[in-house]
Short mmCIF file of C-alpha atoms and ligand atoms in Angstrom, two decimals:
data_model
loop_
_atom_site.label_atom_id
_atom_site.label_comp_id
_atom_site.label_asym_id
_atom_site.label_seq_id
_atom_site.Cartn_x
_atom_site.Cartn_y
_atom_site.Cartn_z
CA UNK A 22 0.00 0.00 0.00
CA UNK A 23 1.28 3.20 -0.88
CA UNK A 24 1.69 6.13 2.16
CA UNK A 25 -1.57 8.69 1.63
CA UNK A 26 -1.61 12.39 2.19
CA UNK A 27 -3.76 14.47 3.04
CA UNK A 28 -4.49 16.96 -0.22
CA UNK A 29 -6.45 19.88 -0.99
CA UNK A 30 -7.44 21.19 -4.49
CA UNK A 31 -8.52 24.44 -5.37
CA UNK A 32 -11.32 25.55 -7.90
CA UNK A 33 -13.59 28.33 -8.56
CA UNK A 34 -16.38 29.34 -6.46
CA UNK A 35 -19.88 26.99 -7.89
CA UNK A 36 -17.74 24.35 -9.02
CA UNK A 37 -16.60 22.48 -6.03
CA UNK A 38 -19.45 19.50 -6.28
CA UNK A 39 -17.82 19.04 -10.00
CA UNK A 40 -14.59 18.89 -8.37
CA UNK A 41 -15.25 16.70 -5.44
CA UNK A 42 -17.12 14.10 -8.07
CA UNK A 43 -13.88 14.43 -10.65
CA UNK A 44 -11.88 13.54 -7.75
CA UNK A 45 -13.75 10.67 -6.42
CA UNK A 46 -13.33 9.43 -10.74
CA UNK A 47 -9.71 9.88 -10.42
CA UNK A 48 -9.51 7.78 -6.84
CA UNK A 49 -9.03 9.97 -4.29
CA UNK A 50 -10.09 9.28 -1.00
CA UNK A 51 -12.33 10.63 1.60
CA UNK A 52 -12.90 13.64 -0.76
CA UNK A 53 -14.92 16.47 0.91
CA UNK A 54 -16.07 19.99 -0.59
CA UNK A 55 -15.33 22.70 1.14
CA UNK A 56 -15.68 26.69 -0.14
CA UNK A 57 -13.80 27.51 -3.48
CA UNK A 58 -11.74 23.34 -3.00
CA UNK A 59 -11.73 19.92 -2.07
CA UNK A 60 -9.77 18.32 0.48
CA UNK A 61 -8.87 14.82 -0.24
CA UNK A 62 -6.42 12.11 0.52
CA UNK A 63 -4.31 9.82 -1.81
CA UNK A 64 -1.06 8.73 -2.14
CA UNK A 65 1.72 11.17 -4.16
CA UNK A 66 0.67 9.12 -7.62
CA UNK A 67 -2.86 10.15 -7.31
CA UNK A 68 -2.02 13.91 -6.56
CA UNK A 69 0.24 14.27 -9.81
CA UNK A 70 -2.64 12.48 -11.52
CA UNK A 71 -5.21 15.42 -10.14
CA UNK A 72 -2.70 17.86 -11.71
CA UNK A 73 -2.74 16.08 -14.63
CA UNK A 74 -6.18 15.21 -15.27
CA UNK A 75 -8.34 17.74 -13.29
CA UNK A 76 -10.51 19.57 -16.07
CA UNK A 77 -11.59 21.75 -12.87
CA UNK A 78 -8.77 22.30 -10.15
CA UNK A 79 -6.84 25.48 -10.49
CA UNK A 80 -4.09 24.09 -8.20
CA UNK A 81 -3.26 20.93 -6.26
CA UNK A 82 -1.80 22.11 -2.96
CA UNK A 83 0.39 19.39 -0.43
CA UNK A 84 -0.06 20.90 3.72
CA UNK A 85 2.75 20.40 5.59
CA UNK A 86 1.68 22.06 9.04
CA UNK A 87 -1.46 23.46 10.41
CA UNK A 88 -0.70 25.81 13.54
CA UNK A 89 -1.96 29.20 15.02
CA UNK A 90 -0.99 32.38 13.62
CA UNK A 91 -3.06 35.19 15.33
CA UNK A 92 0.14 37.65 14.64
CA UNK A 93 3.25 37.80 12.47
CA UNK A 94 5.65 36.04 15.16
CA UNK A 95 3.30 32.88 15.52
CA UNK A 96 3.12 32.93 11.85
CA UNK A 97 7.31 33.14 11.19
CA UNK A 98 7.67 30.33 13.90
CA UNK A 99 5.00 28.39 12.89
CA UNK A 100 6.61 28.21 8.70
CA UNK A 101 10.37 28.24 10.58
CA UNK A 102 9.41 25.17 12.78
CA UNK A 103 8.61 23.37 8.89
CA UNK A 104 12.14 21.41 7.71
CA UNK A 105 12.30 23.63 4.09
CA UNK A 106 15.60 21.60 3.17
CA UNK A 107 13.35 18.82 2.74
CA UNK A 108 11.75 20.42 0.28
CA UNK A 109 13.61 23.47 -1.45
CA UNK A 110 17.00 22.88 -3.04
CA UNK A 111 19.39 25.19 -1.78
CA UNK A 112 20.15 26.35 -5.39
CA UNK A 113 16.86 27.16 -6.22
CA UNK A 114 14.35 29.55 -5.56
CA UNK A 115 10.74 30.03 -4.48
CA UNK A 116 7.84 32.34 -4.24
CA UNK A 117 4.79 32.37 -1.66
CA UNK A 118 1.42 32.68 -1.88
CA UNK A 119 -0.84 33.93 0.94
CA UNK A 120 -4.34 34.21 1.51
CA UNK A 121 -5.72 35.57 4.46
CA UNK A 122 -9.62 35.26 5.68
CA UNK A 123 -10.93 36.43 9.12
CA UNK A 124 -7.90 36.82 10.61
CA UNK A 125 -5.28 39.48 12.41
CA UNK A 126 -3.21 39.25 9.82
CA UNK A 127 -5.05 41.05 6.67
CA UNK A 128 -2.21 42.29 4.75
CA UNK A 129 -1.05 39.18 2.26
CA UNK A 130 1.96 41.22 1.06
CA UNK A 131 3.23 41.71 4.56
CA UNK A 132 2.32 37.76 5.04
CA UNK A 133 4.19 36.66 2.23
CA UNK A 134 7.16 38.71 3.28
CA UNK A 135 6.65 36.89 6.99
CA UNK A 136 6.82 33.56 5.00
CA UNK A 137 9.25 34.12 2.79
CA UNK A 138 11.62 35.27 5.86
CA UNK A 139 11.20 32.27 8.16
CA UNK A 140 12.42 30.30 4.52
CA UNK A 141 15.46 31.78 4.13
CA UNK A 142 16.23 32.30 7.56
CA UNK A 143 15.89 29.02 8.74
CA UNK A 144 18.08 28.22 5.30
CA UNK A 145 20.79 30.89 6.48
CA UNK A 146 21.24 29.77 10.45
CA UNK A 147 21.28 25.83 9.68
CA UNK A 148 23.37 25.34 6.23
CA UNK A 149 24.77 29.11 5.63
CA UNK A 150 23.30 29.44 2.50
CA UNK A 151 19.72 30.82 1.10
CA UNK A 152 17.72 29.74 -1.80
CA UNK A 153 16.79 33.07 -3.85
CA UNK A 154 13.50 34.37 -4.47
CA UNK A 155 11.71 34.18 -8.23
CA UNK A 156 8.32 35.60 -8.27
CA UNK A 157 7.23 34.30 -11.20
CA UNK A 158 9.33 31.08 -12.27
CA UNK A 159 10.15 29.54 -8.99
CA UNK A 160 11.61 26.02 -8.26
CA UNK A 161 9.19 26.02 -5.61
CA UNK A 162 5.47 27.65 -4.93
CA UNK A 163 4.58 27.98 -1.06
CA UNK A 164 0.92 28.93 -0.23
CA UNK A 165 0.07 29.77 3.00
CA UNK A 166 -3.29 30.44 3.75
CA UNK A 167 -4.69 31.99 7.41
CA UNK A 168 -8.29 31.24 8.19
CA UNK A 169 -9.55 32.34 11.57
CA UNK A 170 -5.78 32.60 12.44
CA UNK A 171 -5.25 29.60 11.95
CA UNK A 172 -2.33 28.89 8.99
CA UNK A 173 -2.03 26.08 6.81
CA UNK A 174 1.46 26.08 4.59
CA UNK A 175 1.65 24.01 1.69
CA UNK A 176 3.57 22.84 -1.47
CA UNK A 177 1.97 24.24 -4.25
CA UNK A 178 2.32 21.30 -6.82
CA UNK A 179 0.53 22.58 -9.70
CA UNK A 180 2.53 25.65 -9.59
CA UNK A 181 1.08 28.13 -12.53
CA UNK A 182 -2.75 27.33 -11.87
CA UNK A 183 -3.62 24.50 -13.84
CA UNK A 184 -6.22 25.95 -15.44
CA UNK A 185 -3.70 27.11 -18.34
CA UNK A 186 -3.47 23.81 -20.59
CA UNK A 187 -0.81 25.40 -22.58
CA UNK A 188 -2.80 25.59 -25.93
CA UNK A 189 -3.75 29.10 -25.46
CA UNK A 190 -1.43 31.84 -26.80
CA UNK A 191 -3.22 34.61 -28.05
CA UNK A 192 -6.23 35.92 -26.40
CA UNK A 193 -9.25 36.97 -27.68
CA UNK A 194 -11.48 40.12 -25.64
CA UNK A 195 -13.30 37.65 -23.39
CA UNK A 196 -11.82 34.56 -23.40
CA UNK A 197 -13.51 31.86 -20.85
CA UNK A 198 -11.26 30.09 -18.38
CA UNK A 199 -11.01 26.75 -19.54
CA UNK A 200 -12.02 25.12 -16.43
CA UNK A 201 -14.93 27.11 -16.76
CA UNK A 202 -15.90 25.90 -20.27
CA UNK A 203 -14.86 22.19 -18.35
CA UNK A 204 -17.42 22.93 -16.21
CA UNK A 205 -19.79 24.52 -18.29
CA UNK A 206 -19.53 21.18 -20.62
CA UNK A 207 -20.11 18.66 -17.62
CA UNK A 208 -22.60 20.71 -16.30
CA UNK A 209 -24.57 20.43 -19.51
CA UNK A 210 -24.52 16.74 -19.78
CA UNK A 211 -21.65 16.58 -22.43
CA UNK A 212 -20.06 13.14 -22.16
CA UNK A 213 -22.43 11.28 -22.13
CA UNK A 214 -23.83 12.87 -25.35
CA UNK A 215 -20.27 12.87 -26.78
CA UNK A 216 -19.87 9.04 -26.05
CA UNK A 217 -23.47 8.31 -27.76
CA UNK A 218 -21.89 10.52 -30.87
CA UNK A 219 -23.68 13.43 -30.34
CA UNK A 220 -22.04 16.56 -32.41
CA UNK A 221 -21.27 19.74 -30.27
CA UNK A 222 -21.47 23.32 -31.54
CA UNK A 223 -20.31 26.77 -30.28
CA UNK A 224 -22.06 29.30 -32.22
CA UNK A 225 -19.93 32.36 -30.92
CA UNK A 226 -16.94 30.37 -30.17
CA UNK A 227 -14.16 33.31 -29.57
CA UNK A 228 -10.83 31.54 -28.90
CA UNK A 229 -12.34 28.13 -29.09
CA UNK A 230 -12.01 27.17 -25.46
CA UNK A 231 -15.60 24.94 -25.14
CA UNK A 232 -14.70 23.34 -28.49
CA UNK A 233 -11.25 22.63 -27.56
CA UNK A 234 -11.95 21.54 -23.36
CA UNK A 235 -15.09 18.93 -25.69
CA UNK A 236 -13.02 17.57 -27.64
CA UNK A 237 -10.16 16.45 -25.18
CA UNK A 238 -13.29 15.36 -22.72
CA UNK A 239 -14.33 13.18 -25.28
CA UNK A 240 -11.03 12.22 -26.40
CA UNK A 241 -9.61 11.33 -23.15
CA UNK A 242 -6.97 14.12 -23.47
CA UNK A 243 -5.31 15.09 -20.41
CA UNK A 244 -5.89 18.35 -19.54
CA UNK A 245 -1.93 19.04 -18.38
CA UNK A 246 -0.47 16.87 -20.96
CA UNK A 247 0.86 19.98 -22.74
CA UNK A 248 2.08 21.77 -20.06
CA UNK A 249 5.69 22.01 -19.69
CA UNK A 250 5.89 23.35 -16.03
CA UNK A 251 4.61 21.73 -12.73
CA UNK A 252 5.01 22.93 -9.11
CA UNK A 253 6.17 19.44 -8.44
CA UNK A 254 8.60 19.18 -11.20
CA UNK A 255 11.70 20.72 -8.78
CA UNK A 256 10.39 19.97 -5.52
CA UNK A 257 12.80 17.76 -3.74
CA UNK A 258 9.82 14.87 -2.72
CA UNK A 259 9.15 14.81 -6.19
CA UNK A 260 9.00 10.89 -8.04
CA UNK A 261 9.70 11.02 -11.56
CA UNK A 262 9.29 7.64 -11.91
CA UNK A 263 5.82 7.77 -11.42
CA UNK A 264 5.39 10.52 -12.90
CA UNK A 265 6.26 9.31 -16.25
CA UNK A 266 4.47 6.34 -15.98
CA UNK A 267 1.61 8.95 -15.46
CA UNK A 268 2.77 10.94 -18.87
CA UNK A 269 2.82 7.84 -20.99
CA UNK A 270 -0.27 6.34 -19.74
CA UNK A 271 -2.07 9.87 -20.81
CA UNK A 272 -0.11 9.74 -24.29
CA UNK A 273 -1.31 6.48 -24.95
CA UNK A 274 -5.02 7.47 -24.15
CA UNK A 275 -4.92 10.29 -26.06
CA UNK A 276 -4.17 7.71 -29.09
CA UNK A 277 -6.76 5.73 -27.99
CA UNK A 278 -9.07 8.28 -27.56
CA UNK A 279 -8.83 10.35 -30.69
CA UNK A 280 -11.27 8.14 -32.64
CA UNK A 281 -14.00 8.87 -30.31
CA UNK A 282 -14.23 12.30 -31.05
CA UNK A 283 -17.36 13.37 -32.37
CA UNK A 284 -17.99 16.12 -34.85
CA UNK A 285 -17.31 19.37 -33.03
CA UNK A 286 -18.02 22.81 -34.54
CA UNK A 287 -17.23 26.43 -33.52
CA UNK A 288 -18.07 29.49 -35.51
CA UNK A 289 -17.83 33.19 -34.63
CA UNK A 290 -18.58 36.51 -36.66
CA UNK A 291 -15.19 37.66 -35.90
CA UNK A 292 -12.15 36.79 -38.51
CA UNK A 293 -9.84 37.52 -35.33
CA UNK A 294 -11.28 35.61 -33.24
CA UNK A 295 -11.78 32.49 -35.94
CA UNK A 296 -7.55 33.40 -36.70
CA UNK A 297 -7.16 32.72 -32.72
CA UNK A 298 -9.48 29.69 -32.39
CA UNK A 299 -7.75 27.91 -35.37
CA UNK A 300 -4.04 28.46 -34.22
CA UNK A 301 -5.38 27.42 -30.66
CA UNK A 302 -7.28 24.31 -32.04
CA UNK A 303 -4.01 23.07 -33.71
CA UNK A 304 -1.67 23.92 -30.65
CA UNK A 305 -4.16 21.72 -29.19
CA UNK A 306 -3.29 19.04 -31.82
CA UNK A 307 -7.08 19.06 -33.09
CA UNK A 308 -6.60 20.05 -36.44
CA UNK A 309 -9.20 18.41 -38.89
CA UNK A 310 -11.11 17.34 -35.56
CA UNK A 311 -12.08 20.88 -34.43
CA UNK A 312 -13.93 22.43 -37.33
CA UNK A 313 -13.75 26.48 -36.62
CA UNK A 314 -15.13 29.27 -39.88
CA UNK A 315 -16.49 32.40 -39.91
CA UNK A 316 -20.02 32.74 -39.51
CA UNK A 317 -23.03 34.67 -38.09
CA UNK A 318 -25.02 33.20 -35.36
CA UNK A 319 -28.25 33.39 -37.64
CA UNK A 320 -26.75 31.05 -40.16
CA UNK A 321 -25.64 28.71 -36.87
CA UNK A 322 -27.34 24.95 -38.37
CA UNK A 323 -26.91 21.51 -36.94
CA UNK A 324 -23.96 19.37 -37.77
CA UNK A 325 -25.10 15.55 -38.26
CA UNK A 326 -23.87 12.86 -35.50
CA UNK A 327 -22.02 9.68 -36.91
CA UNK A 328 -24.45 8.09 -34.97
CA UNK A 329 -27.69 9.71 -35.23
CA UNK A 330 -27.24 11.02 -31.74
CA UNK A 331 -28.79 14.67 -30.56
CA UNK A 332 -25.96 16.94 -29.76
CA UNK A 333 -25.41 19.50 -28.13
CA UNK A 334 -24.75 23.51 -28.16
CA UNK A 335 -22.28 25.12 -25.55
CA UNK A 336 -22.40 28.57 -26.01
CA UNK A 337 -20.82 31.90 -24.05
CA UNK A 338 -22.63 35.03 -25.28
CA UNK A 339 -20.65 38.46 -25.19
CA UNK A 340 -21.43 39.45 -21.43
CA UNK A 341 -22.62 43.11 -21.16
CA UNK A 342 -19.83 43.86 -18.71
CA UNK A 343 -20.53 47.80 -18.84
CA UNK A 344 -23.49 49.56 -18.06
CA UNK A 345 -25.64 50.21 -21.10
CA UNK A 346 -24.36 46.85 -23.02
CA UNK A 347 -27.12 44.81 -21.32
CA UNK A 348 -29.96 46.36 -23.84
CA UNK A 349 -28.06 46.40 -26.69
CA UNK A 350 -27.47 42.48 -26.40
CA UNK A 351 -30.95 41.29 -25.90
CA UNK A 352 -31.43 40.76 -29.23
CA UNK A 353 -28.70 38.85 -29.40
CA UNK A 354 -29.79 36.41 -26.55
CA UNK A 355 -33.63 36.32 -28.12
CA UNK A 356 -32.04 35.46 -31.71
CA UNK A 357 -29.72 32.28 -30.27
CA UNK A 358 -32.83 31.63 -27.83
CA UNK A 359 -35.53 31.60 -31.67
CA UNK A 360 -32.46 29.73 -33.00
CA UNK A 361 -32.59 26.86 -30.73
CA UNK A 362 -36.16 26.02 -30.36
CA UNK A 363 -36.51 26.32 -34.46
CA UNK A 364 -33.53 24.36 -35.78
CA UNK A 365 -31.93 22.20 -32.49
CA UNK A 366 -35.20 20.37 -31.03
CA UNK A 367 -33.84 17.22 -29.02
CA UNK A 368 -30.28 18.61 -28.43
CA UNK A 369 -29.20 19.94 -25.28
CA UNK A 370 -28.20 23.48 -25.13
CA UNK A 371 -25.55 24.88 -22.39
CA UNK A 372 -25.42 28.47 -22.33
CA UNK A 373 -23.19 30.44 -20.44
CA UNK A 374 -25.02 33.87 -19.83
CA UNK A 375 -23.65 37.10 -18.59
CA UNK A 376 -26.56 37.84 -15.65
CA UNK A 377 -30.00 36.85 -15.25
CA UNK A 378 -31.23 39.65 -17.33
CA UNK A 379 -29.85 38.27 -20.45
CA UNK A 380 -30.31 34.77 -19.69
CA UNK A 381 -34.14 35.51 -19.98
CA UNK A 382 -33.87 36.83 -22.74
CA UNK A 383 -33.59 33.31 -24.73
CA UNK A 384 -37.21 32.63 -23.92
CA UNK A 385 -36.18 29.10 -22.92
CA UNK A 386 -36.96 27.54 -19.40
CA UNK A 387 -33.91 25.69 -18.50
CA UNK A 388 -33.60 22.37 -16.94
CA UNK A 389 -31.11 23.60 -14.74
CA UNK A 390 -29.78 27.50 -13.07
CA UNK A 391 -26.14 27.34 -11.56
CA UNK A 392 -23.96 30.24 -10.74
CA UNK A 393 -20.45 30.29 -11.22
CA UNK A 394 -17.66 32.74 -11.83
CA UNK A 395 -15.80 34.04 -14.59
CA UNK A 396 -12.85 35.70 -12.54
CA UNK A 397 -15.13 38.02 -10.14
CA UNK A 398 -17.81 38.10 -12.46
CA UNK A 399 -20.96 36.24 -11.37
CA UNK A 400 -21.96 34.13 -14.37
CA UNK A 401 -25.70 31.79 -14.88
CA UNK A 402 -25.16 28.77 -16.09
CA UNK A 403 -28.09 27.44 -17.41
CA UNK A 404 -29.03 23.90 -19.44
CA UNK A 405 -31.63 23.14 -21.56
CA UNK A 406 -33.28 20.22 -22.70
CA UNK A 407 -34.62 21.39 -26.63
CA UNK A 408 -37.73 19.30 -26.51
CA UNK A 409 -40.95 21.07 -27.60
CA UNK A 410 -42.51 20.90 -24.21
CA UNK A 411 -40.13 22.50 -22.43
CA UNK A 412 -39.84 25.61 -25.17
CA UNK A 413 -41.68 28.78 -24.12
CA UNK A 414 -43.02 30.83 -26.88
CA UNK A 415 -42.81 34.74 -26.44
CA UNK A 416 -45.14 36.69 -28.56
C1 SAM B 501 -17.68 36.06 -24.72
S1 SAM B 501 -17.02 35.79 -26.29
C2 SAM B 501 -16.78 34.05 -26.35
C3 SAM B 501 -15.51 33.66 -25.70
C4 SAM B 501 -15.15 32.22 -25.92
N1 SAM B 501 -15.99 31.32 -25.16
C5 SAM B 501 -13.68 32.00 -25.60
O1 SAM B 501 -13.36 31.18 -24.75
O2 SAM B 501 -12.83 32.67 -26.19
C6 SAM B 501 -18.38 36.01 -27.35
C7 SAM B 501 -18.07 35.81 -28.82
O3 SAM B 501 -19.28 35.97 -29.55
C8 SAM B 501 -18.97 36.47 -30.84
N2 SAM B 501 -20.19 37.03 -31.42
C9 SAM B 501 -20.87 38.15 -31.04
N3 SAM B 501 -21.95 38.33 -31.82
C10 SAM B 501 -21.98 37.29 -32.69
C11 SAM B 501 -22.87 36.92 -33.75
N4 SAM B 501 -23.93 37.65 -34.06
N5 SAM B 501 -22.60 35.78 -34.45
C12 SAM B 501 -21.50 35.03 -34.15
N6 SAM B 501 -20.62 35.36 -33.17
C13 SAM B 501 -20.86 36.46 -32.45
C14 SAM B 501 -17.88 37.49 -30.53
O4 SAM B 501 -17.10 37.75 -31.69
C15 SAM B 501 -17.10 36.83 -29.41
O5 SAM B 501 -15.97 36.14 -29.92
#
């Protein structure tokens, strides 16, 4: 039997029942959802495996030590009584991230700087020599986060969020996080209609980030396969054995897996934004599976299954972000809404609205309402079923 850790993932805020149930898929143990994360437990195999497979986890985080911290001098003892030499080559370097809720401590620069101290003292007095700091490419990521004044340090071992798959280069205006459009996909039912061969579309596809996160769902594509850098990767616990055992078992799935696709469509009015979806589809290594052209929402038509199967339409309107935006897109929402009911009857439809406002503006009742966030904006997520008896007909 392996030795088991305690773990704890984080994820956006409205996504943490996704999370806990992806977990659970990808065997971790006594998973429980807490606000904006999961704690689990597993052995080290299974938390490189959540790093690599986790459509939804922003980062995979390893706590060493919980103690109190109601001021700065019981939080620098608390990360100074933590052996860093276990962790932190001497030659390398390291950054630290700190949250703060409820607590004394409220400044997370000044916490950080508390953190980072205990480090390299601790480093200095017991082998004379200090690994450096490097904000943004360290060997090693430290998070501390104090709750109630309580702290919790980790090992960061996703290190950049893991939300960034790697096939994103250029950005669009309003590109959606791809564990949103992961989330946005489960939420709306999509492998089990990809696995039936159900076709997918994304009428205003911008970058092509819900085409791209369907087609590696249904392709059993790792999410992190692409990525060069992990948190892990120069930790001093870290197993490379296992870990590329881990690689070439995803390699060898995403052979596998490639076959299964279904047909998957994304079109957008915008040449730039079809020029950004294309290079992103083939950094993905989708090319002639992802089918991305120019085209208006109005001329949006269903693509045929292989298998006869109703598909499905993700879609993530322009938002209205500033004030006066919301009226001028409501005809926008009422077209894809007419669109919908008139040429997709038995798909399922996943729409990703800006606010409410907009969202009734479709004119559909939808199965399902969840909210979830776009960076701080407050998204509805809602998921329809395009039967006739669940349409509702404005006049
Ligand atoms: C919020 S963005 C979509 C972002 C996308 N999900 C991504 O990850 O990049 C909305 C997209 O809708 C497109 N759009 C707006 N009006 C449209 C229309 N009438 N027909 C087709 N696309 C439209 C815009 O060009 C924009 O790319």
């Amino acid at each position: 039997m392996p030795a088991t850790f305690p773990f704890f993932a984080t994820a956006p805020k409205g996504m943490e029942p996704l999370l806990a149930t992806e977990l659970q898929g990808l065997g971790a143990d006594a998973v429980r959802p807490i606000r904006a994360g999961a704690a689990f437990r597993g052995s080290q195999e299974l938390a490189y495996r959540v790093c690599l497979w986790s459509r939804i986890a922003n980062r995979v985080l390893l706590p060493l030590a919980t103690f109190p911290a109601p001021d700065p001098a019981a939080l620098y003892e608390g990360v100074r009584a933590i052996c860093w030499s276990d962790h932190i080559a001497i030659d390398g370097t390291l950054a630290v991230d700190f949250t703060t809720s409820q607590s004394a401590i409220t400044h997370t620069h000044f916490g950080a700087l508390k953190v980072k101290d205990a480090i390299v003292d601790q480093f200095r007095d017991t082998k004379g020599r200090r690994p450096s700091v490097d904000v943004l490419h360290p060997s090693v990521r430290i998070n501390v986060h104090v709750r109630r004044d309580v702290a919790t340090a980790s090992i960061d071992l996703s290190g950049e969020s893991l939300h960034r798959r790697s096939y994103r280069e250029h950005h669009t205006a309003a590109p959606l996080k791809e564990n949103l459009a992961a989330a946005v996909l489960l939420r709306a039912g999509w492998p089990a209609i990809a696995a039936a061969g159900g076709a997918l579309i994304d009428p205003m596809c911008g970058s092509g980030t819900l085409p791209i996160e369907a087609a590696w769902m249904a392709g059993d594509v790792a999410s992190g396969l692409l990525r060069a850098s992990f948190g892990f990767l120069e930790w001093k616990g870290h197993d490379p054995t296992s870990w590329a055992a881990l690689l070439e078992e995803a390699r060898q799935r995403r052979e596998a897996g490639r076959k299964r696709i279904p047909p998957i469509a994304g079109y957008d009015s915008e040449r730039s934004a079809v020029r950004v979806a294309l290079a992103n589809v083939e950094r993905a290594g989708l090319r002639g599976v992802v089918h991305v052209e120019r085209r208006e929402l109005a001329d949006c038509t269903p693509v045929p299954s292989r298998t006869g199967a109703a598909g499905l339409v993700v879609v993530n309107p322009p938002y209205g972000e500033r004030l006066g935006e919301v009226g001028t897109l409501r005809p926008l929402y009422a077209c894809l809404g007419a669109l919908l009911t008139e040429r997709f009857t038995g798909w399922s439809a996943g729409v990703l609205a800006g606010n409410r406002e907009l969202g009734k503006c479709l004119g559909l009742r939808a199965r399902r309402r969840h909210t979830v966030f776009n960076g701080s904006i407050e998204c509805q997520l809602l998921t329809f079923t395009l039967a006739p008896a669940f349409v509702l007909r404005h006049g």
